[in-house]
PDB file of C-alpha atoms in Angstrom:
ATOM      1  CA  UNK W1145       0.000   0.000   0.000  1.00  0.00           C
ATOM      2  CA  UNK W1146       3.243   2.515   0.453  1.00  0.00           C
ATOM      3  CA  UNK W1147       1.889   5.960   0.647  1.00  0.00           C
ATOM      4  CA  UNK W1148      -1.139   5.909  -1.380  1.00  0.00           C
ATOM      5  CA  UNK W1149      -3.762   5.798   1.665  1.00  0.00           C
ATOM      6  CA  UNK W1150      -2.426   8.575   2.918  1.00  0.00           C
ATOM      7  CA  UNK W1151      -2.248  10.501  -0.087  1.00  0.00           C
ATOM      8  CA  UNK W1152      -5.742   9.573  -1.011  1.00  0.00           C
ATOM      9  CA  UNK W1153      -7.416  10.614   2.216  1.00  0.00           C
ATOM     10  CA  UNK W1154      -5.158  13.683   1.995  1.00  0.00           C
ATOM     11  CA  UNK W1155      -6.368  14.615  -1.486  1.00  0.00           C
ATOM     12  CA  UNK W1156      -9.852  13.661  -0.658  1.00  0.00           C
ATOM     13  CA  UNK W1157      -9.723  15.883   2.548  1.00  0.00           C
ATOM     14  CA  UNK W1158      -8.266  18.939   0.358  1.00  0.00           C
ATOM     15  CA  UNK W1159     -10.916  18.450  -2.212  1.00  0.00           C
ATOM     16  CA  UNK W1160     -13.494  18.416   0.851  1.00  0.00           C
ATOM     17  CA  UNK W1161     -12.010  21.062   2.703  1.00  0.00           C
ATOM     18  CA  UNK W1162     -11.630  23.964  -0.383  1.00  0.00           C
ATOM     19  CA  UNK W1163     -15.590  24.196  -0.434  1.00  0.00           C
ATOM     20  CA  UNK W1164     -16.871  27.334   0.808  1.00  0.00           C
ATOM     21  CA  UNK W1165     -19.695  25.464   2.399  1.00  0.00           C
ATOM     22  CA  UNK W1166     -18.345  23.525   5.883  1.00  0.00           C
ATOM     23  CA  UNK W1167     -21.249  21.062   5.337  1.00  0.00           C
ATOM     24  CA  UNK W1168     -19.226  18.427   3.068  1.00  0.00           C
ATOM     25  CA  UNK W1169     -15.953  18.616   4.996  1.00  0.00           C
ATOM     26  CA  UNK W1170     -18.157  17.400   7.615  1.00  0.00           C
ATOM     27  CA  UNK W1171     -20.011  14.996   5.911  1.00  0.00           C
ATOM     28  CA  UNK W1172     -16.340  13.211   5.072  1.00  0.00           C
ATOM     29  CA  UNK W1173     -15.728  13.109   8.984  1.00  0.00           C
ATOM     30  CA  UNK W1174     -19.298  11.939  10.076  1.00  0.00           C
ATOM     31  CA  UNK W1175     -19.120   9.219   7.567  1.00  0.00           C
ATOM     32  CA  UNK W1176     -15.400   8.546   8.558  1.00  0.00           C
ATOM     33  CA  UNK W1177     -15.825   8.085  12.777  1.00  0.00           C
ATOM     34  CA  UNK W1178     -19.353   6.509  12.240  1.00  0.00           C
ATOM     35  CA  UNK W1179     -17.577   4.037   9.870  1.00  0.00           C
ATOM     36  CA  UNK W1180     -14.557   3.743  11.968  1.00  0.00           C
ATOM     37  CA  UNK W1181     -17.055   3.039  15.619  1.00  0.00           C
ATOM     38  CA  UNK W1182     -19.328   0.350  13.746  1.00  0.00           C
ATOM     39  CA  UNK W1183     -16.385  -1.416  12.180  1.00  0.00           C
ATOM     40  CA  UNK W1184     -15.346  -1.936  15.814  1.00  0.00           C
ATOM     41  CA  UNK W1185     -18.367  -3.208  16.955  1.00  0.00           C
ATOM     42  CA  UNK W1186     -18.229  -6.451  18.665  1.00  0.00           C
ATOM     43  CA  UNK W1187     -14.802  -6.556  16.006  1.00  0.00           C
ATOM     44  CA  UNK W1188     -14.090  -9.895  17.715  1.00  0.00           C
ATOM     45  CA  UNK W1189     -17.357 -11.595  16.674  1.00  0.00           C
ATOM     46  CA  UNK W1190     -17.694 -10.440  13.637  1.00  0.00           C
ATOM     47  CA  UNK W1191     -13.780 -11.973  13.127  1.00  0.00           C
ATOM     48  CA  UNK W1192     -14.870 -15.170  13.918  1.00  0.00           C
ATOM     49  CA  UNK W1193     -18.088 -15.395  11.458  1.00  0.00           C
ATOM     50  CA  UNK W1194     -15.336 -15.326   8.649  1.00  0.00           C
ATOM     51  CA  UNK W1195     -12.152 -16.756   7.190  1.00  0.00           C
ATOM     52  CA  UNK W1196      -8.890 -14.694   5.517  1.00  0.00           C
ATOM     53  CA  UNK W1197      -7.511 -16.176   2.386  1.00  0.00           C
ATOM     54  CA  UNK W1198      -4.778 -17.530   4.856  1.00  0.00           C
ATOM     55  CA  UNK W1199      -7.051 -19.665   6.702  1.00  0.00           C
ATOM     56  CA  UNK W1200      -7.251 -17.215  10.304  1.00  0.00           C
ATOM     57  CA  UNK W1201      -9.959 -15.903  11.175  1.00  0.00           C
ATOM     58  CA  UNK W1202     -11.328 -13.375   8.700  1.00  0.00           C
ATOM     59  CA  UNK W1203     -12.638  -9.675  10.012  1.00  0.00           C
ATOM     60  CA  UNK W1204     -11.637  -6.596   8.519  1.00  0.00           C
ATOM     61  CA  UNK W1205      -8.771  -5.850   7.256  1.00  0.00           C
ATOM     62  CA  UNK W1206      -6.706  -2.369   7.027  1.00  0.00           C
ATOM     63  CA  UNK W1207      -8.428  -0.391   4.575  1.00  0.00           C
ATOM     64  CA  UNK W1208      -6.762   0.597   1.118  1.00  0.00           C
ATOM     65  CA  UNK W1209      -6.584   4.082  -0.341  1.00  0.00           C
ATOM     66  CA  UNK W1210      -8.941   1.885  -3.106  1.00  0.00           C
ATOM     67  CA  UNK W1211     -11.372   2.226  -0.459  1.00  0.00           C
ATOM     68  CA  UNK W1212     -11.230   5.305   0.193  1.00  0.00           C
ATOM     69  CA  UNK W1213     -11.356   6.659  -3.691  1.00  0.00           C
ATOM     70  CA  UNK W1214     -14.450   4.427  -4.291  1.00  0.00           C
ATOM     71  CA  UNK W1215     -16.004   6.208  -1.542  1.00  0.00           C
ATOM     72  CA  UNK W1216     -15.479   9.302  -1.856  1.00  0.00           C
ATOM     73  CA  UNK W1217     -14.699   9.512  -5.754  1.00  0.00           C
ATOM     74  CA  UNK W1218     -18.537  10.489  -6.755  1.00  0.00           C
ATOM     75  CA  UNK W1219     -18.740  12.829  -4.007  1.00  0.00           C
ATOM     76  CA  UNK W1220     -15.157  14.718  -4.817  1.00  0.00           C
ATOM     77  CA  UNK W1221     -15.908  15.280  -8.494  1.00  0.00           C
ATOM     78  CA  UNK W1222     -19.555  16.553  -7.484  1.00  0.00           C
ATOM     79  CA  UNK W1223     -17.666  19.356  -4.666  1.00  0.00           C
ATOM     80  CA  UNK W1224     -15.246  20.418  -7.505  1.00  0.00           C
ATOM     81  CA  UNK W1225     -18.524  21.079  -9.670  1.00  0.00           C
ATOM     82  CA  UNK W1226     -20.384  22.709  -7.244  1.00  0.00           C
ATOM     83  CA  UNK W1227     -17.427  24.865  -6.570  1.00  0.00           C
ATOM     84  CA  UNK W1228     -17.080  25.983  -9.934  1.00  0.00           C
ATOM     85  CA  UNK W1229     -20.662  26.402 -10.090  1.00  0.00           C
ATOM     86  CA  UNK W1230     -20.551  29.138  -7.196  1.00  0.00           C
ATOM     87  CA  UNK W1231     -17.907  31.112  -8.186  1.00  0.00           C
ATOM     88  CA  UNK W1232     -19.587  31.279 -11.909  1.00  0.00           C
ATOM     89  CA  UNK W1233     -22.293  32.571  -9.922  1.00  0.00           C
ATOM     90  CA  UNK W1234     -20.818  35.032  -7.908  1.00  0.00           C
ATOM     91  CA  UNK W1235     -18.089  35.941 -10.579  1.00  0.00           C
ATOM     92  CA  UNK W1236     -15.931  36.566  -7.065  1.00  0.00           C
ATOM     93  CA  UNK W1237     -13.347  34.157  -5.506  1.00  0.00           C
ATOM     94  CA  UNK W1238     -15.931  34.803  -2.069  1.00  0.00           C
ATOM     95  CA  UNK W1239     -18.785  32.018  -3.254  1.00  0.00           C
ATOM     96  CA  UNK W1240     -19.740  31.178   0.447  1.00  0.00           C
ATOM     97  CA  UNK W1241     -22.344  34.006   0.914  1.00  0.00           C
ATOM     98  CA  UNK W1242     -25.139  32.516  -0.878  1.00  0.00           C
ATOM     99  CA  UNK W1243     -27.437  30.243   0.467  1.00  0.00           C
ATOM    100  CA  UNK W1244     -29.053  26.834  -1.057  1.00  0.00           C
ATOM    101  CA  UNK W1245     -32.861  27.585  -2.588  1.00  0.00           C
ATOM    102  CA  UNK W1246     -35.027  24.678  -2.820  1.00  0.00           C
ATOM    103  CA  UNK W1247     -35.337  22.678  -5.643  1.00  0.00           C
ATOM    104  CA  UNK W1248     -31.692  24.144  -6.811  1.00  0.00           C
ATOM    105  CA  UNK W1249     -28.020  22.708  -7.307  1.00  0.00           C
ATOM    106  CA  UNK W1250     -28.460  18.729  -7.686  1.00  0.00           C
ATOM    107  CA  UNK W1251     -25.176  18.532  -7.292  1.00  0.00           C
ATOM    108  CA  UNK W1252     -25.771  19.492  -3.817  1.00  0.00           C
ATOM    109  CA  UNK W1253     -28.136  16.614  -3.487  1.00  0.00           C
ATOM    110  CA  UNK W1254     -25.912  14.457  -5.647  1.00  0.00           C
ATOM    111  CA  UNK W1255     -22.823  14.579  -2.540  1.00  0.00           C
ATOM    112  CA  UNK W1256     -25.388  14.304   0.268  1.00  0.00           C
ATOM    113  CA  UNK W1257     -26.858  10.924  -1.712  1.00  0.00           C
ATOM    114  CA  UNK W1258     -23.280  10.109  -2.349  1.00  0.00           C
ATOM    115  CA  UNK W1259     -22.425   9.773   1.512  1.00  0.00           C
ATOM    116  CA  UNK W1260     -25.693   8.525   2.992  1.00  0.00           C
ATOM    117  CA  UNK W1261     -25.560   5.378   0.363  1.00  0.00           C
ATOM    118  CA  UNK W1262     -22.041   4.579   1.719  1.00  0.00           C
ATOM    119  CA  UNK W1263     -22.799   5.085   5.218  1.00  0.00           C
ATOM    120  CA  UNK W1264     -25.793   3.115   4.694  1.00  0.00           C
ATOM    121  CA  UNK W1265     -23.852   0.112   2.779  1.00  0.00           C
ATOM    122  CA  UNK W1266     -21.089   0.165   5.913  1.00  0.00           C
ATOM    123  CA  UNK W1267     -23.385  -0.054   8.845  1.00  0.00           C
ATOM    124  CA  UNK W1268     -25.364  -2.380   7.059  1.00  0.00           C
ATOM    125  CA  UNK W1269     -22.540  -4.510   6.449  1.00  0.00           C
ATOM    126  CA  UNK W1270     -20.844  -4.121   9.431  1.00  0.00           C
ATOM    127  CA  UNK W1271     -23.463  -4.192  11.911  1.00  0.00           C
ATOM    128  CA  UNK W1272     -25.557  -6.587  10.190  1.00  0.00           C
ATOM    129  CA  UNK W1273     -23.398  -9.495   9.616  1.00  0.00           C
ATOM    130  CA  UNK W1274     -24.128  -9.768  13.764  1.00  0.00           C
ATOM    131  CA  UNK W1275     -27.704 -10.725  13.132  1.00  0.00           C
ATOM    132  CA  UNK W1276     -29.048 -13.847  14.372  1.00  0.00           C
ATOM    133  CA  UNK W1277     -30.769 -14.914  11.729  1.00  0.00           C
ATOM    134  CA  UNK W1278     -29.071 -16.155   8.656  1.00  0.00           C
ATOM    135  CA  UNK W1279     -28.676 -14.038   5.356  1.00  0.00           C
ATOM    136  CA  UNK W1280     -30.534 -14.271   2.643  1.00  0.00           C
ATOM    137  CA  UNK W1281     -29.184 -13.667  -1.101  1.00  0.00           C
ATOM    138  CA  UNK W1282     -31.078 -10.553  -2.711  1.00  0.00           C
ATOM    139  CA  UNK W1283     -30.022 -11.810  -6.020  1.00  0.00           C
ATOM    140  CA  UNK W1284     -31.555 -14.999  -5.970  1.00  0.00           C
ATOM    141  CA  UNK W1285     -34.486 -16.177  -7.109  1.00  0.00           C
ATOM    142  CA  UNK W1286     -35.732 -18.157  -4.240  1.00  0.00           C
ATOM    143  CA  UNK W1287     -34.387 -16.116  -1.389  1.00  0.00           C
ATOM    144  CA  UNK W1288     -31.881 -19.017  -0.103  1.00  0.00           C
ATOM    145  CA  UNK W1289     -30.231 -18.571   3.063  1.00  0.00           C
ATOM    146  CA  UNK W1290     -26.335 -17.659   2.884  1.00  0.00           C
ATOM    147  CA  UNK W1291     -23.205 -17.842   5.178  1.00  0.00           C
ATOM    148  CA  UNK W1292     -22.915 -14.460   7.056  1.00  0.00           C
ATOM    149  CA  UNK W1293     -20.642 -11.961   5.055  1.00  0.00           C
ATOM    150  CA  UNK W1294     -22.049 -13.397   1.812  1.00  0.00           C
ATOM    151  CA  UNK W1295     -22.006 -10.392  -0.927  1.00  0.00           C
ATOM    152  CA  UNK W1296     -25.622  -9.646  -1.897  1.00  0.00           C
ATOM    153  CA  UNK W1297     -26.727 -11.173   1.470  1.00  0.00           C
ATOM    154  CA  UNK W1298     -29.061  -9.278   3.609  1.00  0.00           C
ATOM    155  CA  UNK W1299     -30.716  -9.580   6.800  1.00  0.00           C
ATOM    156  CA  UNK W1300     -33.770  -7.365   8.220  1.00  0.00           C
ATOM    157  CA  UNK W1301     -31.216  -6.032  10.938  1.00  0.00           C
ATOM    158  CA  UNK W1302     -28.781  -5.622   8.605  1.00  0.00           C
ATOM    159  CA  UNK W1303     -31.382  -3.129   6.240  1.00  0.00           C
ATOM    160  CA  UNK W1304     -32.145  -1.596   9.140  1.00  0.00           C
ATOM    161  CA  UNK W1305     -28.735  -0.403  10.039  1.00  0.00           C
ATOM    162  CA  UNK W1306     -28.415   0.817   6.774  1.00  0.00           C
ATOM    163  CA  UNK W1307     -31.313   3.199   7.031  1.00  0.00           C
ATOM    164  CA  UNK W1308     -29.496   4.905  10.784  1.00  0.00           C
ATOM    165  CA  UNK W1309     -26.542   4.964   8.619  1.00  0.00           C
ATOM    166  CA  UNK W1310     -28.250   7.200   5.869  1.00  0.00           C
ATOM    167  CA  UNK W1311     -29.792   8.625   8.649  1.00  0.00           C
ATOM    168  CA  UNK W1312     -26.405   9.841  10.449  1.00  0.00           C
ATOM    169  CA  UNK W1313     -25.695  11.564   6.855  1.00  0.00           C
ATOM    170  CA  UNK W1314     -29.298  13.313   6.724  1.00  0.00           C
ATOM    171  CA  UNK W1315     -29.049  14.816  10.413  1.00  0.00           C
ATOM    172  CA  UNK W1316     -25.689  16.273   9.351  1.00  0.00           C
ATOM    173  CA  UNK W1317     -27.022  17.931   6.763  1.00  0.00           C
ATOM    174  CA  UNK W1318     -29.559  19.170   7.892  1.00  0.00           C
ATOM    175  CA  UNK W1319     -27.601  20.782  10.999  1.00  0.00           C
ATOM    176  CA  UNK W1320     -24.814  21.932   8.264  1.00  0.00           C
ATOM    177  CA  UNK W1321     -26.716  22.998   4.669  1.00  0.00           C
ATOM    178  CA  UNK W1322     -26.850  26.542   4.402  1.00  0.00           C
ATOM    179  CA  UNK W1323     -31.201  26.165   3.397  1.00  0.00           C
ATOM    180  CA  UNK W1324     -32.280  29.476   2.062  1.00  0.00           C
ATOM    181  CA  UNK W1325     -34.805  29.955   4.753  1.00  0.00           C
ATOM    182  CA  UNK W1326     -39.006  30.528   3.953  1.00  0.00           C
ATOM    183  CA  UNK W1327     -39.092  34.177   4.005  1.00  0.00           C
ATOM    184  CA  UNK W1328     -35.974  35.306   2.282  1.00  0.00           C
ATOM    185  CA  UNK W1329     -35.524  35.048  -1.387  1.00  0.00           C
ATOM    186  CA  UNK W1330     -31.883  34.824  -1.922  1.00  0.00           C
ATOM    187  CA  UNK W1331     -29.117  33.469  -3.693  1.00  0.00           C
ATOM    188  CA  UNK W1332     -26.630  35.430  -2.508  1.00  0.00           C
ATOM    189  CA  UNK W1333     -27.506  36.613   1.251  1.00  0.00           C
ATOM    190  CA  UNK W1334     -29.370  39.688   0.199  1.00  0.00           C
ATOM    191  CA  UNK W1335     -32.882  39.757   0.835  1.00  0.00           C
ATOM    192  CA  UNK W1336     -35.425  40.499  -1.732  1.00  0.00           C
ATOM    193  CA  UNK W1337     -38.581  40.202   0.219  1.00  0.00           C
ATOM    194  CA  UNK W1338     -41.186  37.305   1.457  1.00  0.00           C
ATOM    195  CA  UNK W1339     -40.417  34.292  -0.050  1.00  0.00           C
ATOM    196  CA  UNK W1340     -42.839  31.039  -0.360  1.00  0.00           C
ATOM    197  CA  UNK W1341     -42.115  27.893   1.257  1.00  0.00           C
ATOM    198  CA  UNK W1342     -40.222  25.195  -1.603  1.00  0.00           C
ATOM    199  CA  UNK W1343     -43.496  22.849  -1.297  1.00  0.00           C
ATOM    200  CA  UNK W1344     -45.560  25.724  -2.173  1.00  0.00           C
ATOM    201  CA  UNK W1345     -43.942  26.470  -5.293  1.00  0.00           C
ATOM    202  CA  UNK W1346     -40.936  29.109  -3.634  1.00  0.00           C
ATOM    203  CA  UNK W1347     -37.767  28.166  -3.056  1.00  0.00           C
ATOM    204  CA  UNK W1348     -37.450  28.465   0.824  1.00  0.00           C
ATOM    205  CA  UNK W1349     -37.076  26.063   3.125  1.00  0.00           C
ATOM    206  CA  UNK W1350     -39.434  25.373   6.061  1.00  0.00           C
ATOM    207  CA  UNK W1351     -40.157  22.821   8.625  1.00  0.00           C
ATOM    208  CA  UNK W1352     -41.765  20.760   6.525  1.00  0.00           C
ATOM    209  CA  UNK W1353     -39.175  20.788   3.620  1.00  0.00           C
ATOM    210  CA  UNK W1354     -36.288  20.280   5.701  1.00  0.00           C
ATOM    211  CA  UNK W1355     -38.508  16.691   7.030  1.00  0.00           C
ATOM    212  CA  UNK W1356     -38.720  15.715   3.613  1.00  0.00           C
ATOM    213  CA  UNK W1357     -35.240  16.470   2.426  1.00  0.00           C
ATOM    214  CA  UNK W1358     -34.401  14.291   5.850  1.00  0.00           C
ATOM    215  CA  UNK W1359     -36.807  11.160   4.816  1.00  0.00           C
ATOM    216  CA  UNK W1360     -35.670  11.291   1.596  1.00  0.00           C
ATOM    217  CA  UNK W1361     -31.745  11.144   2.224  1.00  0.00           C
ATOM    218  CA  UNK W1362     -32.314   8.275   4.937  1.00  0.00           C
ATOM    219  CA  UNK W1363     -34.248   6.352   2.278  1.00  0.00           C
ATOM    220  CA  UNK W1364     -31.633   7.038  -0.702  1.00  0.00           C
ATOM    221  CA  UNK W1365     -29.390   5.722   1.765  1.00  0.00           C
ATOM    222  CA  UNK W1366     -31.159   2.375   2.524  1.00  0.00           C
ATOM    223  CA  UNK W1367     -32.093   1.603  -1.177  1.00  0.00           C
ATOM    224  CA  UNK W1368     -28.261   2.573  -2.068  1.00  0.00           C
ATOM    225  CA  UNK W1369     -27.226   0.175   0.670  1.00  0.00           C
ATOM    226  CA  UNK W1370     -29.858  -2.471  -1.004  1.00  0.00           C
ATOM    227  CA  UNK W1371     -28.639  -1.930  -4.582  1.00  0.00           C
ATOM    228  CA  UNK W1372     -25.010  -2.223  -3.862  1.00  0.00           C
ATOM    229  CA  UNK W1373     -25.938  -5.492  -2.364  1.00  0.00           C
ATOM    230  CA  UNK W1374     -27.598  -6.461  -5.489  1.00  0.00           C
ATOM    231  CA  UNK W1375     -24.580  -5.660  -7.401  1.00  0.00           C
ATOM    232  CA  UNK W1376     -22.269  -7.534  -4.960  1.00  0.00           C
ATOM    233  CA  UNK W1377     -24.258 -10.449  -5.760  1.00  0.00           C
ATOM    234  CA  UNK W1378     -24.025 -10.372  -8.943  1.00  0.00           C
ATOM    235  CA  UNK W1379     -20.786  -9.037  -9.916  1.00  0.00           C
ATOM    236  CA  UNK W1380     -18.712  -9.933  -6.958  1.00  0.00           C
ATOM    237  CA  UNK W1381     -17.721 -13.849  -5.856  1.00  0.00           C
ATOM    238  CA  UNK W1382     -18.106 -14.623  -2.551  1.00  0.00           C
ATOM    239  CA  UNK W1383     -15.764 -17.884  -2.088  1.00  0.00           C
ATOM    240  CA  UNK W1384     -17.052 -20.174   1.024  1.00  0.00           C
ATOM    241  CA  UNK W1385     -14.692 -22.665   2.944  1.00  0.00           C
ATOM    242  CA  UNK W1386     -16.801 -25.875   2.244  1.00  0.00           C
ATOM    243  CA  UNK W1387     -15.123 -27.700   5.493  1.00  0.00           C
ATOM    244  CA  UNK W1388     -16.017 -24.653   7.248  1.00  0.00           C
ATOM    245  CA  UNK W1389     -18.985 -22.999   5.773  1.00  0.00           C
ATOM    246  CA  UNK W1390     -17.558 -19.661   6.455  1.00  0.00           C
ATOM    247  CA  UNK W1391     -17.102 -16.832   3.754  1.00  0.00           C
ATOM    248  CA  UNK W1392     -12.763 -16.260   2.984  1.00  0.00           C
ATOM    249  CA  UNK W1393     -12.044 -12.944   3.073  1.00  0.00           C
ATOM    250  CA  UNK W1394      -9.460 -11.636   0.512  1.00  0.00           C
ATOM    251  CA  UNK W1395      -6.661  -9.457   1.536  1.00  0.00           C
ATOM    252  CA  UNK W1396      -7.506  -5.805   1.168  1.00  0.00           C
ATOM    253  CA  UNK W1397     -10.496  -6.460  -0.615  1.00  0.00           C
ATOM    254  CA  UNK W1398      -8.876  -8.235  -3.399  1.00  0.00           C
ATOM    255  CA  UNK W1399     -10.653 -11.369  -5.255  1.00  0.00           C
ATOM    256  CA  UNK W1400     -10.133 -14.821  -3.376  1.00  0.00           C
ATOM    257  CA  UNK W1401      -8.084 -17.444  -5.403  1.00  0.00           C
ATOM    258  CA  UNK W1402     -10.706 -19.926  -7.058  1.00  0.00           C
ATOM    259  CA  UNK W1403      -9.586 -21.067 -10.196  1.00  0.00           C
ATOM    260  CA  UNK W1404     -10.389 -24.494  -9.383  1.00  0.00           C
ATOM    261  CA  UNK W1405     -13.926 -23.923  -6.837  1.00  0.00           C
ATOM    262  CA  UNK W1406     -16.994 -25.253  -6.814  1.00  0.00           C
ATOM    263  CA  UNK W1407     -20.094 -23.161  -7.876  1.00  0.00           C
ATOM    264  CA  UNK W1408     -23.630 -23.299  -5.573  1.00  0.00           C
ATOM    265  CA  UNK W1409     -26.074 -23.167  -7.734  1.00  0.00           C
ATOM    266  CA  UNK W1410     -29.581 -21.578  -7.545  1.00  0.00           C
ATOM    267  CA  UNK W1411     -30.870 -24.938  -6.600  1.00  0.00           C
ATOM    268  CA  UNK W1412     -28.185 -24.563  -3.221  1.00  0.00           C
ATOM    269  CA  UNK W1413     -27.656 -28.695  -2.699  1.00  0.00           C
ATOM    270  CA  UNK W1414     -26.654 -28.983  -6.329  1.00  0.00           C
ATOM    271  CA  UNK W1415     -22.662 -27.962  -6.768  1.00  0.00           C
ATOM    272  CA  UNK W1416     -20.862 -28.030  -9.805  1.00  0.00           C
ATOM    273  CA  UNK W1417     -17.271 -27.549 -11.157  1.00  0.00           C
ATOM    274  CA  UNK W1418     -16.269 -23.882 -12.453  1.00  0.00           C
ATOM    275  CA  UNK W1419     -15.010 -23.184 -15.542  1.00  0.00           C
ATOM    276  CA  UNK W1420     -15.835 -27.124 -16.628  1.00  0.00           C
ATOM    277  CA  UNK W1421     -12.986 -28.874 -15.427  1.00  0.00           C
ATOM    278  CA  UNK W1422     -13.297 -32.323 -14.385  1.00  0.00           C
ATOM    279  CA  UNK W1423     -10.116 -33.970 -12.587  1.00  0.00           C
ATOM    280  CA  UNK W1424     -10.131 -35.499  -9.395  1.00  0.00           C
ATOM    281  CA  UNK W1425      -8.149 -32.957  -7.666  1.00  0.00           C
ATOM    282  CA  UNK W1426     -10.967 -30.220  -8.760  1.00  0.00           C
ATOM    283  CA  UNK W1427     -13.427 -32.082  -7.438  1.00  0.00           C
ATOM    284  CA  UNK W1428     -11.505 -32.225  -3.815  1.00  0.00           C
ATOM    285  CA  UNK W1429     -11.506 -28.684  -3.945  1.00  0.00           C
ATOM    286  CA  UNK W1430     -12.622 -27.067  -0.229  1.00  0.00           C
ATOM    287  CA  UNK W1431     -13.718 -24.102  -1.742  1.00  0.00           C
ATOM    288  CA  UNK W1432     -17.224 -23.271  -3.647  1.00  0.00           C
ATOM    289  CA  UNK W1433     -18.182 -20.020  -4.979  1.00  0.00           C
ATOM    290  CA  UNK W1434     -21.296 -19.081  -3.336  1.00  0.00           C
ATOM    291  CA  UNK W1435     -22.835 -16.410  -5.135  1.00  0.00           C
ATOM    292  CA  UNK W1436     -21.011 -13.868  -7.797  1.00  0.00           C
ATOM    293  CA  UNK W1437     -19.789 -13.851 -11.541  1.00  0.00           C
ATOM    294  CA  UNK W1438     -16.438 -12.708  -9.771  1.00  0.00           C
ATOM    295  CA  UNK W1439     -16.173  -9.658 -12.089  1.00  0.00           C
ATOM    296  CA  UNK W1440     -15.098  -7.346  -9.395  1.00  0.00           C
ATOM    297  CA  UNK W1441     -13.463  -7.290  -6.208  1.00  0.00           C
ATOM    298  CA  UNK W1442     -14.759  -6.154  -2.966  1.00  0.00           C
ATOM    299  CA  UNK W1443     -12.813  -2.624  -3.171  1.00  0.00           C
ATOM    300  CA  UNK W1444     -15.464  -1.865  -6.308  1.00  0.00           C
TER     301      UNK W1444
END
């Protein structure tokens, strides 16, 4: 790994931090320490529920500045837009006087959505993989029950947490967001006179926007956690320990060796070979690849 974490998080913290507008800087650190505290969580457990590709116990690992870009990739590019966008506006090098009208700047909503999905995919896998009941694979047709850590597995605890997760990212927005308020029509701190609440056709925001905008971030966050699931499952192998039934955890994310696994199929008691080969020594493999075309890693 070298220097490139720190290098990463440095230039995603720069990118973060030149924004007029506190509110994303923030939204980096929120979704860092939340991360960070439910990672820890009962670390020791969740250790246990999984193997690494050495054969320990699994749990997980340091994370990469891979990681890290995925993460916060979307949400960088969208700041340096919006940046741009406000000093266009302002044609001055001082863009953090306006405020945000409703129903303006996607992009704004674009970073917020960026960070409440990811938040919502980490408690959701972190906190959820503690569930007593087993998984079940959202890409499946019948729903089967999976070994915990399974990509594309889900439990209802595990949803749940991904919902608080969006959650944590809504609140901080809310508290941080500089909403034009209902009264005030502005774009660039002067006032102009009354201005009508966003839900009644103005572009201020009231009580009862500011609830919305915080439903609707929590629930972006939830259904991002869901999809990325979906896409786990599909693109993404998860290789099993067939003496063990546990999920093997590959080193930094990276793909598990499996050239020579078995493959569950949808049918789960039916197993057989990948990539069609048919020696003895394949079929004495103690690996099977539970779910996943294996496209992708786990740092995608």
């Amino acid at each position: 790994m070298g220097v490139s974490l720190p290098l990463t998080a440095a230039g995603t913290a720069i990118v973060h931090a030149i924004h007029p507008w506190s509110v994303f800087f923030a939204l980096l650190v929120v979704f860092f320490l939340t991360g960070t505290a439910v990672t820890r969580v009962k670390h020791d457990v969740k250790a246990r529920l999984t193997l690494a590709a050495s054969g320990s116990s699994g749990g997980e690992g340091k994370r990469t500045h891979i990681q890290v870009f995925a993460n916060s990739l979307v949400a960088s590019v969208l700041i340096l837009l919006h940046y741009r966008q406000l000093l266009a506006r302002d044609k001055s090098d001082n863009a953090s006087q306006g405020c945000w009208p409703y129903g303006d700047d996607i992009l704004v909503a674009g970073i917020v959505s960026n960070y409440a999905a990811v938040a919502a995919d980490t408690f959701s896998s972190e906190l959820g993989i503690l569930s007593r009941s087993r998984p079940r694979l959202l890409t499946s047709w019948n729903f089967r029950e999976v070994p915990p850590g399974t990509n594309g597995g889900i439990t209802f605890w595990g949803t749940m947490a991904g919902f608080l997760g969006g959650l944590t990212i809504a609140l901080t927005s809310l508290l941080l967001l500089p909403f034009c308020p209902a009264g005030l029509a502005s774009r660039t701190g002067k006032l102009f006179g009354d201005n009508q609440p966003g839900l009644e056709g103005g572009s201020g925001w009231g009580l009862r926007e500011k609830t919305v905008w915080v439903i609707a971030v929590t629930i972006w966050g939830g259904l991002g956690s869901l999809l990325d699931s979906a896409l786990g499952g599909w693109f993404q192998a998860s290789v099993v320990d067939a003496r063990t039934g546990k999920v093997i955890e590959g080193t930094g994310g990276k793909k598990v060796s499996c050239s020579q696994c078995w493959k569950t199929t949808l049918t789960e008691p039916v197993q057989v070979l990948v990539a069609g080969s048919h020696d003895k020594k394949d079929r004495n493999s103690s690996r099977r690849v539970e779910s996943g075309l294996g496209f992708l890693d786990n740092n995608a």
